[in-house]
Amino acid sequence: MAGKDSREFREIYERLLVFYGPRGWWPVTREGGSRPEYCGGPVNHSQRLEVALGALLTQNTSWRGAGKALENLISRKLMNLQSLLEIPETELASLIRPSGYFNQKARKIKTFIKFLAERYGQSWQRFFSEPADRMRELLLELNGIGPETADSIVLYAAGQASFVIDNYTKRLFYRLGHSPLGIPYESLKRRFEKALPAESALYGEYHALIVTHCKERCTSRKPACTGCPLSDLCARRGVVSGKD
Ligand code: SF4
């Protein structure tokens, strides 16, 4: 299976990359900037923290709302551990209101920030150098962080190889005939990680391309199959709904 998956998953990746081009994920705020942009991912620890918060803020909402919430935090110069520790949870919630579920998300951000402070103290940046498996395990122990958020933080904030699965990935790989519709998160993640070399740049680009393809073309209802770069590989071209 791994040899067949390797060839086919790589082919899908290459075609999406040629069709859409590099995506520049994850959006981060450049030094001196005021809002996250797609400029190739984080290069310093403040940006890594921003990406981790972005992964929490984009849960159950579009990036647009999460990005606006981050803009509010950046304009208040809160993108550092001390300020995020000190700000009252209710004030944080009102700043991140554009991301939706803002009370829950403020609690999750506080939980994450307290975890960094209590475990690593002034050297909280060391968290992002933990081995990928250990980092994932630590994140999954925190309230409000599930596998997709944990993998997004490991991959895009820490720059370590951990493949991110989401509903777009499940739908696309079901339509392409590679997996059943309700495949468990960990099973599909293992398939990708067995099929592809453990390279964070490859994993990051692949996930970003899947999201782009599913938003722009392989939508839940009435996907645009004509002209799709994967149409000759697709078991379900011409489907009309997410369950087809
Ligand atoms: S052919 Fe249609 S269903 Fe298949 S991947 Fe392309 S857009 Fe999606």
XYZ file of N, CA and C and ligand atoms in Angstrom:
740
model
N 0.826 -1.217 0.000
C 0.000 0.000 0.000
C 0.855 1.260 0.000
N 1.957 1.251 0.824
C 2.753 2.479 0.932
C 3.365 2.869 -0.403
N 3.852 1.832 -1.211
C 4.465 2.141 -2.506
C 3.453 2.751 -3.461
N 2.246 2.168 -3.483
C 1.178 2.680 -4.357
C 0.749 4.076 -3.878
N 0.544 4.198 -2.565
C 0.188 5.512 -2.010
C 1.273 6.535 -2.326
N 2.539 6.122 -2.184
C 3.647 7.069 -2.422
C 3.559 7.651 -3.820
N 3.387 6.767 -4.795
C 3.322 7.240 -6.191
C 2.099 8.124 -6.402
N 0.955 7.643 -5.926
C -0.291 8.349 -6.236
C -0.433 9.650 -5.437
N -0.039 9.628 -4.164
C -0.147 10.852 -3.357
C 0.820 11.916 -3.889
N 1.981 11.464 -4.345
C 2.967 12.398 -4.902
C 2.436 13.010 -6.203
N 1.799 12.169 -7.011
C 1.231 12.650 -8.287
C 0.159 13.724 -8.030
N -0.689 13.461 -7.044
C -1.744 14.433 -6.705
C -1.100 15.748 -6.263
N -0.086 15.643 -5.419
C 0.613 16.836 -4.928
C 1.211 17.639 -6.083
N 1.925 16.935 -6.966
C 2.601 17.633 -8.076
C 1.580 18.365 -8.947
N 0.470 17.695 -9.202
C -0.535 18.328 -10.073
C -1.151 19.564 -9.411
N -1.454 19.451 -8.117
C -2.042 20.606 -7.420
C -1.048 21.759 -7.363
N 0.227 21.425 -7.162
C 1.250 22.471 -7.066
C 1.400 23.215 -8.395
N 1.395 22.458 -9.489
C 1.507 23.100 -10.808
C 0.269 23.973 -11.060
N -0.889 23.464 -10.680
C -2.148 24.157 -10.988
C -2.324 25.434 -10.162
N -2.042 25.339 -8.851
C -2.319 26.491 -7.968
C -1.071 27.299 -7.605
N 0.112 26.673 -7.721
C 1.343 27.348 -7.292
C 1.512 27.272 -5.780
N 2.734 27.616 -5.272
C 2.980 27.555 -3.822
C 2.048 28.502 -3.073
N 1.577 28.075 -1.927
C 0.550 28.812 -1.178
C 1.114 29.784 -0.140
N 2.380 29.603 0.266
C 2.990 30.539 1.226
C 2.445 30.448 2.637
N 1.873 29.287 3.001
C 1.327 29.133 4.357
C 2.439 29.052 5.371
N 2.199 29.360 6.631
C 0.962 29.829 7.229
C 1.041 31.344 7.282
N -0.081 32.090 7.172
C 0.040 33.546 7.222
C 0.609 34.038 8.554
N 1.560 34.957 8.479
C 2.121 35.574 9.698
C 2.311 37.073 9.454
N 2.423 37.800 10.545
C 2.635 39.243 10.458
C 4.127 39.522 10.346
N 4.512 40.217 9.284
C 5.930 40.570 9.131
C 6.325 41.524 10.245
N 7.625 41.588 10.529
C 8.088 42.517 11.566
C 7.670 43.932 11.198
N 7.004 44.616 12.124
C 6.527 45.974 11.858
C 5.191 46.006 11.138
N 4.668 44.826 10.735
C 3.398 44.769 10.012
C 2.214 44.803 10.967
N 1.010 44.905 10.386
C -0.176 45.022 11.243
C -1.144 43.860 11.078
N -0.904 43.005 10.081
C -1.832 41.885 9.884
C -1.099 40.697 9.255
N -1.633 39.470 9.493
C -0.987 38.283 8.910
C -1.072 38.282 7.382
N 0.018 37.852 6.756
C 0.066 37.751 5.288
C 0.667 36.399 4.914
N 0.381 35.961 3.695
C 0.946 34.700 3.215
C 2.359 34.970 2.693
N 3.334 34.896 3.594
C 4.699 35.259 3.191
C 5.695 34.145 3.503
N 5.208 32.913 3.657
C 6.136 31.785 3.782
C 6.286 31.204 5.173
N 5.480 31.645 6.134
C 5.510 31.031 7.465
C 6.424 31.762 8.432
N 6.425 31.319 9.697
C 7.144 32.047 10.754
C 8.658 31.872 10.681
N 9.388 32.935 11.047
C 10.853 32.842 11.111
C 11.377 33.242 12.488
N 10.488 33.699 13.385
C 10.942 34.010 14.742
C 9.885 33.521 15.741
N 10.218 33.616 17.034
C 9.338 32.996 18.025
C 8.032 33.759 18.240
N 8.064 35.061 18.045
C 6.813 35.812 18.150
C 5.854 35.341 17.047
N 6.408 35.116 15.857
C 5.570 34.627 14.754
C 5.110 33.189 15.003
N 5.962 32.388 15.665
C 5.533 31.011 15.982
C 4.345 31.041 16.952
N 4.435 31.947 17.922
C 3.334 32.096 18.877
C 2.070 32.550 18.141
N 2.253 33.482 17.218
C 1.110 33.982 16.438
C 0.456 32.847 15.644
N 1.273 31.978 15.044
C 0.717 30.859 14.273
C -0.056 29.911 15.191
N 0.499 29.645 16.379
C -0.192 28.752 17.321
C -1.543 29.350 17.722
N -1.556 30.654 17.992
C -2.832 31.304 18.340
C -3.783 31.280 17.141
N -3.232 31.481 15.958
C -4.061 31.430 14.746
C -4.713 30.063 14.583
N -3.967 28.998 14.913
C -4.523 27.636 14.798
C -5.690 27.450 15.772
N -5.596 28.061 16.942
C -6.711 27.986 17.899
C -7.887 28.853 17.438
N -7.562 30.037 16.908
C -8.621 30.981 16.535
C -9.400 30.541 15.299
N -8.775 29.765 14.432
C -9.464 29.373 13.197
C -10.313 28.106 13.377
N -10.339 27.562 14.595
C -11.208 26.396 14.844
C -12.664 26.788 14.559
N -13.352 25.990 13.789
C -14.781 26.194 13.467
C -15.094 27.556 12.865
N -14.137 28.162 12.208
C -14.428 29.438 11.547
C -13.475 29.631 10.375
N -13.815 30.600 9.521
C -12.949 30.853 8.367
C -11.695 31.592 8.838
N -10.673 31.600 7.978
C -9.449 32.316 8.329
C -9.713 33.817 8.477
N -10.705 34.327 7.731
C -10.984 35.763 7.758
C -11.238 36.267 9.180
N -12.117 35.556 9.898
C -12.431 35.949 11.274
C -11.227 35.791 12.188
N -10.501 34.689 12.003
C -9.313 34.448 12.835
C -8.260 35.523 12.577
N -8.094 35.885 11.291
C -7.107 36.911 10.936
C -7.446 38.257 11.562
N -8.742 38.593 11.580
C -9.162 39.872 12.190
C -8.885 39.857 13.693
N -9.133 38.702 14.323
C -8.858 38.585 15.763
C -7.358 38.771 16.021
N -6.527 38.176 15.170
C -5.073 38.338 15.336
C -4.660 39.797 15.147
N -5.268 40.448 14.161
C -4.967 41.874 13.939
C -5.218 42.682 15.207
N -6.329 42.375 15.887
C -6.644 43.091 17.135
C -5.565 42.855 18.186
N -5.097 41.607 18.287
C -4.062 41.302 19.291
C -2.748 41.999 18.927
N -2.443 42.015 17.635
C -1.183 42.628 17.182
C -1.225 44.140 17.403
N -2.376 44.757 17.107
C -2.449 46.221 17.268
C -2.328 46.615 18.741
N -2.682 45.700 19.645
C -2.528 45.981 21.082
C -1.175 45.491 21.616
N -0.299 45.057 20.707
C 1.058 44.574 21.053
C 1.016 43.440 22.086
N 0.128 42.502 21.830
C -0.055 41.398 22.783
C 0.639 40.105 22.358
N 1.373 40.136 21.237
C 1.914 38.877 20.745
C 3.212 38.501 21.463
N 3.114 38.407 22.781
C 4.241 37.913 23.581
C 3.654 37.257 24.818
N 4.422 36.347 25.391
C 3.883 35.497 26.455
C 3.415 36.308 27.664
N 4.224 37.291 28.076
C 3.903 38.038 29.287
C 2.576 38.784 29.147
N 2.403 39.466 28.020
C 1.163 40.234 27.825
C -0.044 39.310 27.768
N 0.126 38.158 27.136
C -1.002 37.225 27.034
C -1.313 36.575 28.385
N -0.296 36.479 29.234
C -0.532 35.974 30.596
C -1.296 37.007 31.415
N -0.930 38.277 31.216
C -1.481 39.336 32.071
C -2.880 39.790 31.672
N -3.209 39.734 30.401
C -4.506 40.277 29.977
C -5.652 39.440 30.583
N -6.655 40.098 31.169
C -7.793 39.334 31.704
C -8.513 38.565 30.586
N -9.020 37.397 30.941
C -9.649 36.530 29.933
C -10.829 37.229 29.240
N -11.592 38.029 30.006
C -12.760 38.698 29.402
C -12.316 39.734 28.365
N -11.207 40.422 28.654
C -10.703 41.421 27.701
C -10.166 40.720 26.443
N -9.479 39.612 26.670
C -8.979 38.825 25.529
C -10.160 38.371 24.669
N -11.216 37.901 25.327
C -12.395 37.418 24.584
C -12.976 38.528 23.720
N -13.035 39.752 24.251
C -13.641 40.816 23.437
C -12.738 41.178 22.256
N -11.419 41.050 22.420
C -10.509 41.348 21.299
C -10.598 40.300 20.183
N -10.884 39.064 20.571
C -10.908 38.002 19.543
C -12.336 37.696 19.077
N -13.264 38.563 19.389
C -14.675 38.371 19.023
C -14.864 38.010 17.536
N -14.112 38.640 16.587
C -14.354 38.322 15.168
C -14.143 36.846 14.814
N -13.460 36.084 15.678
C -13.191 34.680 15.337
C -14.355 33.761 15.715
N -15.404 34.311 16.390
C -16.518 33.459 16.818
C -16.114 32.596 18.016
N -17.105 32.078 18.734
C -16.839 31.242 19.926
C -15.749 31.880 20.792
N -15.828 33.213 20.932
C -14.688 33.953 21.498
C -14.444 33.669 22.978
N -15.515 33.354 23.736
C -15.274 33.037 25.157
C -14.502 31.723 25.294
N -14.951 30.719 24.525
C -14.247 29.417 24.558
C -12.809 29.565 24.083
N -12.642 30.352 23.011
C -11.295 30.476 22.434
C -10.362 31.257 23.361
N -10.912 32.243 24.068
C -10.080 32.982 25.034
C -9.596 32.019 26.121
N -10.491 31.121 26.552
C -10.105 30.145 27.584
C -9.013 29.216 27.044
N -9.164 28.789 25.789
C -8.165 27.880 25.195
C -6.803 28.573 25.063
N -6.841 29.838 24.643
C -5.574 30.580 24.509
C -4.913 30.713 25.878
N -5.705 31.050 26.883
C -5.154 31.184 28.240
C -4.560 29.851 28.714
N -5.255 28.757 28.427
C -4.750 27.428 28.832
C -3.399 27.155 28.182
N -3.299 27.456 26.900
C -2.051 27.213 26.163
C -0.916 28.094 26.697
N -1.227 29.364 26.918
C -0.202 30.307 27.382
C 0.269 29.932 28.796
N -0.675 29.556 29.657
C -0.285 29.150 31.023
C 0.566 27.887 30.986
N 0.213 26.980 30.100
C 1.012 25.754 29.943
C 2.458 26.107 29.566
N 2.630 27.009 28.590
C 3.994 27.398 28.176
C 4.748 28.023 29.349
N 4.062 28.916 30.071
C 4.724 29.636 31.165
C 5.086 28.688 32.309
N 4.158 27.791 32.647
C 4.412 26.908 33.795
C 5.461 25.851 33.468
N 5.462 25.369 32.243
C 6.389 24.286 31.901
C 7.776 24.789 31.503
N 7.817 25.948 30.830
C 9.108 26.397 30.271
C 9.591 27.728 30.852
N 8.721 28.434 31.580
C 9.121 29.715 32.170
C 9.575 30.712 31.114
N 10.674 31.420 31.420
C 11.187 32.444 30.494
C 11.647 31.842 29.164
N 11.949 30.527 29.193
C 12.452 29.879 27.962
C 11.324 29.177 27.219
N 10.131 29.802 27.184
C 8.963 29.157 26.572
C 9.210 28.785 25.112
N 10.160 29.491 24.475
C 10.449 29.217 23.054
C 10.921 27.776 22.853
N 11.451 27.161 23.941
C 11.952 25.780 23.830
C 10.845 24.801 23.453
N 9.611 25.178 23.751
C 8.495 24.292 23.396
C 8.543 23.917 21.913
N 8.859 24.916 21.067
C 8.823 24.685 19.624
C 9.995 23.829 19.135
N 10.934 23.518 20.045
C 12.048 22.630 19.673
C 11.863 21.221 20.225
N 10.764 20.979 20.925
C 10.492 19.606 21.375
C 10.370 18.711 20.137
N 10.698 17.418 20.252
C 10.464 16.520 19.112
C 8.972 16.528 18.735
N 8.693 16.365 17.447
C 7.316 16.509 16.953
C 6.321 15.633 17.726
N 6.672 14.375 17.970
C 5.722 13.472 18.646
C 5.432 13.940 20.063
N 6.492 14.407 20.746
C 6.335 14.876 22.124
C 5.494 16.163 22.163
N 5.776 17.059 21.222
C 5.029 18.322 21.160
C 3.540 18.038 20.939
N 3.263 17.112 20.033
C 1.872 16.750 19.725
C 1.181 16.163 20.961
N 1.919 15.281 21.648
C 1.375 14.638 22.848
C 1.039 15.697 23.917
N 1.959 16.640 24.120
C 1.736 17.695 25.120
C 0.523 18.549 24.745
N 0.403 18.874 23.467
C -0.722 19.705 23.020
C -2.051 18.976 23.204
N -2.055 17.688 22.892
C -3.308 16.925 22.981
C -3.783 16.751 24.423
N -2.883 16.966 25.373
C -3.289 16.891 26.789
C -4.019 18.162 27.228
N -3.909 19.236 26.431
C -4.517 20.508 26.830
C -5.984 20.562 26.431
N -6.768 21.188 27.283
C -8.187 21.324 27.016
C -8.419 22.159 25.756
N -9.225 21.647 24.841
C -9.596 22.444 23.661
C -8.659 22.288 22.480
N -7.657 21.408 22.596
C -6.770 21.182 21.440
C -6.939 19.743 20.966
N -7.469 19.600 19.749
C -7.644 18.282 19.147
C -6.530 18.025 18.141
N -6.596 16.885 17.450
C -5.502 16.504 16.545
C -5.221 17.513 15.427
N -6.280 18.089 14.836
C -6.042 19.011 13.711
C -5.300 20.268 14.187
N -5.725 20.804 15.326
C -5.053 22.002 15.855
C -3.631 21.657 16.291
N -3.475 20.513 16.962
C -2.135 20.112 17.422
C -1.196 19.949 16.228
N -1.661 19.263 15.185
C -0.793 19.053 14.017
C -0.491 20.371 13.302
N -1.464 21.283 13.274
C -1.214 22.588 12.639
C -0.123 23.341 13.393
N -0.143 23.254 14.719
C 0.873 23.955 15.520
C 2.244 23.309 15.311
N 2.286 21.969 15.358
C 3.579 21.280 15.174
C 4.149 21.599 13.783
N 3.284 21.551 12.774
C 3.760 21.729 11.398
C 4.073 23.190 11.070
N 3.097 24.069 11.299
C 3.265 25.438 10.796
C 3.918 26.384 11.806
N 3.721 26.144 13.109
C 4.366 27.034 14.089
C 5.792 26.557 14.360
N 5.943 25.233 14.574
C 7.272 24.715 14.933
C 8.080 24.290 13.712
N 7.431 24.142 12.554
C 8.159 23.740 11.342
C 8.638 22.306 11.388
N 7.866 21.439 12.083
C 8.251 20.028 12.145
C 7.199 19.178 11.432
N 7.662 18.035 10.891
C 6.793 17.236 10.029
C 5.714 16.501 10.822
N 4.473 16.930 10.649
C 3.321 16.239 11.228
C 2.159 16.558 10.295
N 1.673 15.562 9.559
C 0.687 15.858 8.514
C -0.650 16.255 9.133
N -1.244 17.322 8.607
C -2.536 17.815 9.112
C -3.664 17.227 8.263
N -4.641 16.649 8.946
C -5.841 16.142 8.262
C -7.008 17.051 8.636
N -7.884 17.318 7.695
C -9.120 18.037 8.023
C -10.245 17.463 7.167
N -11.432 18.058 7.266
C -12.557 17.501 6.507
C -12.348 17.631 5.004
N -11.613 18.669 4.581
C -11.313 18.802 3.151
C -10.489 17.602 2.678
N -9.489 17.236 3.468
C -8.615 16.113 3.090
C -9.427 14.821 3.008
N -10.298 14.632 3.999
C -11.111 13.407 4.005
C -12.016 13.365 2.769
N -12.639 14.513 2.459
C -13.564 14.535 1.312
C -12.817 14.311 0.003
N -11.703 14.997 -0.171
C -10.967 14.877 -1.437
C -10.441 13.457 -1.636
N -9.863 12.876 -0.587
C -9.270 11.548 -0.774
C -10.333 10.455 -0.857
N -11.517 10.740 -0.345
C -12.657 9.852 -0.588
C -13.055 9.944 -2.064
N -13.198 11.160 -2.565
C -13.619 11.328 -3.957
C -12.594 10.743 -4.928
N -11.340 10.860 -4.562
C -10.294 10.324 -5.439
C -10.211 8.797 -5.356
N -10.963 8.210 -4.425
C -11.009 6.747 -4.319
C -9.921 6.163 -3.438
N -9.307 6.987 -2.584
C -8.205 6.495 -1.755
C -8.612 6.097 -0.345
N -9.768 6.558 0.124
C -10.132 6.241 1.510
C -11.645 6.311 1.664
N -12.201 5.578 2.652
C -13.641 5.688 2.898
C -13.983 7.070 3.454
N -15.232 7.504 3.277
C -15.635 8.861 3.662
C -15.391 9.142 5.149
N -15.705 8.165 6.002
C -15.595 8.419 7.447
C -14.280 7.940 8.040
N -13.226 7.914 7.259
C -11.946 7.383 7.765
C -11.508 8.162 9.016
N -11.061 7.464 10.080
C -10.611 8.185 11.276
C -9.381 9.053 10.982
N -9.286 10.146 11.717
C -8.193 11.112 11.544
C -6.827 10.417 11.529
N -6.581 9.614 12.575
C -5.234 9.041 12.724
C -4.910 8.063 11.593
N -5.917 7.358 11.067
C -5.649 6.400 9.977
C -5.189 7.121 8.725
N -5.895 8.212 8.382
C -5.517 8.925 7.157
C -4.167 9.630 7.347
N -3.946 10.158 8.540
C -2.651 10.797 8.831
C -1.507 9.788 8.628
N -1.699 8.574 9.169
C -0.648 7.544 9.026
C -0.403 7.211 7.561
N -1.487 7.155 6.759
C -1.328 6.861 5.326
C -0.418 7.901 4.672
N -0.695 9.185 4.936
C 0.126 10.251 4.340
C 1.572 10.144 4.816
N 1.730 9.902 6.119
C 3.090 9.927 6.676
C 3.901 8.707 6.245
N 3.229 7.602 5.920
C 3.942 6.436 5.378
C 4.285 6.660 3.915
N 3.393 7.365 3.213
C 3.549 7.519 1.766
C 4.573 8.586 1.386
N 4.763 9.574 2.264
C 5.592 10.728 1.892
C 6.801 10.837 2.817
N 7.918 11.392 2.327
C 9.054 11.631 3.222
C 8.673 12.643 4.301
N 9.261 12.486 5.494
C 8.894 13.356 6.628
C 9.547 14.729 6.479
N 9.001 15.536 5.576
C 9.551 16.875 5.309
C 8.476 17.908 5.606
N 8.783 18.826 6.509
C 7.759 19.792 6.922
C 7.326 20.687 5.755
N 8.269 21.049 4.879
C 7.899 21.928 3.756
C 6.894 21.221 2.838
N 7.138 19.932 2.593
C 6.234 19.150 1.738
C 4.861 19.001 2.405
N 4.845 18.641 3.679
C 3.574 18.457 4.389
C 2.782 19.772 4.422
N 3.500 20.856 4.698
C 2.825 22.150 4.817
C 2.218 22.589 3.496
N 2.979 22.405 2.423
C 2.485 22.811 1.101
C 1.325 21.917 0.665
N 1.457 20.628 0.945
C 0.418 19.676 0.514
C -0.912 20.016 1.188
N -0.888 20.209 2.488
C -2.138 20.520 3.196
C -2.741 21.825 2.659
N -1.888 22.825 2.445
C -2.386 24.113 1.940
C -3.017 23.942 0.554
N -2.423 23.100 -0.283
C -2.965 22.873 -1.631
C -4.307 22.148 -1.572
N -4.424 21.189 -0.655
C -5.703 20.465 -0.512
C -6.804 21.454 -0.112
N -6.503 22.318 0.855
C -7.504 23.295 1.308
C -7.887 24.221 0.150
N -6.890 24.698 -0.583
C -7.162 25.589 -1.715
C -8.051 24.888 -2.748
N -7.685 23.656 -3.088
C -8.442 22.917 -4.111
C -9.895 22.704 -3.672
N -10.075 22.373 -2.401
C -11.435 22.084 -1.918
C -12.265 23.352 -1.750
N -11.621 24.485 -1.523
C -12.377 25.740 -1.427
C -12.706 26.277 -2.813
N -11.751 26.145 -3.730
C -11.925 26.791 -5.030
C -12.624 25.913 -6.058
N -12.483 24.590 -5.940
C -12.961 23.747 -7.030
C -13.711 22.505 -6.539
N -13.083 21.735 -5.649
C -13.709 20.485 -5.203
C -14.582 20.768 -3.979
N -15.583 21.626 -4.199
C -16.446 22.069 -3.106
C -17.407 20.952 -2.698
N -18.055 21.136 -1.550
C -18.942 20.092 -1.048
C -20.057 19.788 -2.053
N -20.729 20.855 -2.526
C -21.801 20.665 -3.512
C -21.335 21.173 -4.871
N -21.689 20.468 -5.891
C -21.384 20.840 -7.277
C -19.924 21.234 -7.496
N -19.001 20.318 -7.278
C -17.593 20.640 -7.552
C -17.378 20.925 -9.040
N -16.389 21.776 -9.326
C -16.100 22.162 -10.712
C -15.156 21.134 -11.332
N -15.728 20.013 -11.775
C -14.894 18.901 -12.259
C -14.296 19.178 -13.641
N -15.000 19.983 -14.448
C -14.461 20.274 -15.776
C -13.224 21.152 -15.609
N -12.115 20.671 -16.116
C -10.872 21.433 -15.990
C -10.119 21.157 -14.699
N -10.639 20.257 -13.856
C -9.943 19.928 -12.602
C -8.634 19.202 -12.918
N -7.532 19.584 -12.275
C -6.248 18.935 -12.582
C -6.197 17.469 -12.140
N -7.191 17.027 -11.358
C -7.192 15.640 -10.869
C -8.285 14.800 -11.529
N -8.979 15.353 -12.529
C -10.194 14.681 -13.009
C -9.924 13.271 -13.531
N -8.784 13.047 -14.201
C -8.540 11.699 -14.731
C -8.122 10.713 -13.637
N -7.844 11.218 -12.425
C -7.487 10.336 -11.304
C -8.683 10.108 -10.384
N -9.792 10.795 -10.659
C -10.874 10.892 -9.680
C -11.967 9.857 -9.923
N -12.281 9.111 -8.849
C -13.306 8.075 -8.939
C -14.708 8.673 -8.988
N -14.864 9.930 -8.575
C -16.210 10.472 -8.424
C -16.389 11.806 -9.135
N -15.674 12.010 -10.241
C -15.848 13.289 -10.938
C -17.305 13.406 -11.401
N -17.828 14.623 -11.294
C -19.229 14.835 -11.653
C -20.185 14.649 -10.492
N -19.649 14.443 -9.256
C -20.533 14.280 -8.094
C -21.276 15.591 -7.837
N -22.360 15.518 -7.065
C -23.109 16.750 -6.802
C -23.171 17.129 -5.331
N -22.766 16.254 -4.425
C -22.799 16.665 -3.020
C -21.664 16.016 -2.247
N -21.418 16.551 -1.044
C -20.297 16.099 -0.222
C -20.351 14.624 0.117
N -21.562 14.030 0.077
C -21.663 12.611 0.432
C -21.520 11.715 -0.792
N -21.386 12.343 -1.978
C -21.236 11.533 -3.201
C -19.773 11.335 -3.537
S -12.845 15.755 -10.587
Fe -14.388 16.869 -9.369
S -14.778 15.581 -7.568
Fe -12.854 14.881 -8.502
S -11.228 16.028 -7.437
Fe -11.745 17.208 -9.250
S -13.309 18.682 -8.580
Fe -13.173 17.065 -7.009
